[in-house]
Amino acid sequence: MQTIEFNHEWKMRLLNRFLTYVKIYSTSDAESETTPSSPQQWDIAKYIFQELQDLGLSDVSMDENGYIMAYVPSNISENEPTVGFIAHYDTSPDFNGKDVNPQIWEDYNGGDLLLNQETGFTLSSEKFPSLKKYVGKTLITTDGTSLLGADDKAGVAEIVTAAEYLLAHPDIKHGRIAIGFTPDEEIGRGAHKFNVAKFGAEYAYTMDGSEVGELEYENFNAAGAVVKINGLSVHPGYAFGQMKNAGLLASEFAQMLPANETPATTKGFEGFYHLTDFKGDVSEAKLQYIIRDHDAEKFENRKKIITEKVAEFNAKHGENTAEIEIKEQYRNMKQQFEGKMHIVEIAEQAMKDANIEPKIKAIRGGTDGAQLSYMGLPCPNIFAGGENFHGPYEYVALESMEKAVKVMVNIAKAKK
Ligand SMILES: [Zn+2]
């Protein structure tokens, strides 16, 4: 096995690329209907597009929705499948993403990091014990006033660097490598305008996980349910035997679902019903739920159970007191890997070859990769290295990003 030489110059290239990206404001906006959802995302999209051209990648394109694609051409005569790598360049609207001022901490000593002299904002190793894994590493943090945007600019920087590395090392034999960058992942719209046919990869990996070793190809099956309760409002003084208080009825309904099947009482492969919104008055009330389960059969059963509860409720309180509408949201991508587990195994082996222990786990949520898998592009998720996403405590180690580059180069290597 030929090991990848990643010298100081390459490390600095990776670091500087990442620092450049995080300083470009690119927060997405769930309220907007456009793609990208926010005008500032065009700034980073144009920057990346230009950079890919300058690096000499092939067929660099950016479409009217800001989706960027580019290729490292195959350097072998054998027929290898085209392998893709995907990341998103927007950052989460959950916290300020403007004027990011990254702080670099070389040879981290394991203690607290005072990120901001002025405000006293500190990244505490007691509050965040995950920091202990990074003693001796180079950490990149925020200054406490913004998120960092390692989610997912670490992924973007890693992919661009891996592509640059492959171009600079023709001795590494590989098939055609496709790379793609999307807007709006953080608002759940990263995949929906992704042109899978144009991308032309047989399979791909999103570089959008957290700690080193993460490899995910399972996520929830997901649906949303709205339960509407129809009350009957009458003057309270004349309400005897007449009034149906929708608010009270709604709270009764909420109690009918199993109390131990909520996000706060489940973990691992356990599914749940999650009451996300509860609104109402005497005449009408609305309960919004999300329903989640990794297992397809149990997922179907959950939808059946909540529907039966509505029927039971109506039997007691009168027909049409409650109405339910269930909408499918996304599916567990695992079902798309049947007979294609080699896609996961290739990533696993690529990690082992880079001295990384793979940590395979199921996502308790969805990913763009899950959507892409159902669009015909099987797409597991690999770590990008960052920790504490979506807030001011976010950080990433340069060494973790370097490992992600090595994993990609190993995946790219021709298998024949
Ligand atoms: Zn992300």
PDB file of C-alpha atoms in Angstrom, residues 205 209-219 268-269 294 332-334 337 340-352 356-364 380-383 407:
ATOM      1  CA  TYR A 205     -19.834  10.389  -0.678  1.00  0.00           C
ATOM      2  CA  GLY A 209     -19.926  14.238   9.049  1.00  0.00           C
ATOM      3  CA  SER A 210     -18.301  15.240  12.292  1.00  0.00           C
ATOM      4  CA  GLU A 211     -15.446  13.438  14.051  1.00  0.00           C
ATOM      5  CA  VAL A 212     -12.721  11.406  12.352  1.00  0.00           C
ATOM      6  CA  GLY A 213     -13.849   7.923  11.358  1.00  0.00           C
ATOM      7  CA  GLU A 214     -17.564   8.661  10.995  1.00  0.00           C
ATOM      8  CA  LEU A 215     -19.178   6.722   8.188  1.00  0.00           C
ATOM      9  CA  GLU A 216     -22.946   6.697   7.815  1.00  0.00           C
ATOM     10  CA  TYR A 217     -25.232   4.979   5.370  1.00  0.00           C
ATOM     11  CA  GLU A 218     -28.359   4.684   7.504  1.00  0.00           C
ATOM     12  CA  ASN A 219     -30.751   7.432   8.491  1.00  0.00           C
ATOM     13  CA  GLY A 268     -29.647   4.387  18.694  1.00  0.00           C
ATOM     14  CA  PHE A 269     -32.136   2.554  16.490  1.00  0.00           C
ATOM     15  CA  HIS A 294     -34.812   3.531  10.937  1.00  0.00           C
ATOM     16  CA  ASN A 332     -33.638   5.530   5.107  1.00  0.00           C
ATOM     17  CA  MET A 333     -30.954   5.397   2.429  1.00  0.00           C
ATOM     18  CA  LYS A 334     -29.880   1.944   3.661  1.00  0.00           C
ATOM     19  CA  PHE A 337     -27.451  -0.001  -0.585  1.00  0.00           C
ATOM     20  CA  LYS A 340     -24.256  -2.279  -3.188  1.00  0.00           C
ATOM     21  CA  MET A 341     -22.542  -2.580   0.158  1.00  0.00           C
ATOM     22  CA  HIS A 342     -19.171  -2.387  -1.624  1.00  0.00           C
ATOM     23  CA  ILE A 343     -19.720   1.406  -1.699  1.00  0.00           C
ATOM     24  CA  VAL A 344     -19.635   1.456   2.098  1.00  0.00           C
ATOM     25  CA  GLU A 345     -16.829  -1.110   2.264  1.00  0.00           C
ATOM     26  CA  ILE A 346     -14.618   0.936  -0.058  1.00  0.00           C
ATOM     27  CA  ALA A 347     -14.864   3.881   2.347  1.00  0.00           C
ATOM     28  CA  GLU A 348     -14.235   1.604   5.308  1.00  0.00           C
ATOM     29  CA  GLN A 349     -11.090   0.197   3.711  1.00  0.00           C
ATOM     30  CA  ALA A 350      -9.932   3.682   2.664  1.00  0.00           C
ATOM     31  CA  MET A 351     -10.110   4.733   6.311  1.00  0.00           C
ATOM     32  CA  LYS A 352      -8.221   1.667   7.531  1.00  0.00           C
ATOM     33  CA  ILE A 356      -8.335   5.540  10.861  1.00  0.00           C
ATOM     34  CA  GLU A 357     -10.772   3.346  12.720  1.00  0.00           C
ATOM     35  CA  PRO A 358     -14.152   3.529  10.932  1.00  0.00           C
ATOM     36  CA  LYS A 359     -17.058   4.457  13.216  1.00  0.00           C
ATOM     37  CA  ILE A 360     -20.164   3.273  11.419  1.00  0.00           C
ATOM     38  CA  LYS A 361     -23.371   4.561  12.933  1.00  0.00           C
ATOM     39  CA  ALA A 362     -26.944   5.381  12.014  1.00  0.00           C
ATOM     40  CA  ILE A 363     -27.895   9.027  11.636  1.00  0.00           C
ATOM     41  CA  ARG A 364     -30.804  10.106  13.836  1.00  0.00           C
ATOM     42  CA  PRO A 380     -22.923   7.530   2.259  1.00  0.00           C
ATOM     43  CA  ASN A 381     -21.681  10.280   4.532  1.00  0.00           C
ATOM     44  CA  ILE A 382     -18.055  10.578   5.667  1.00  0.00           C
ATOM     45  CA  PHE A 383     -16.556  12.739   8.423  1.00  0.00           C
ATOM     46  CA  VAL A 407      -9.505   8.996   2.880  1.00  0.00           C
TER      47      VAL A 407
END
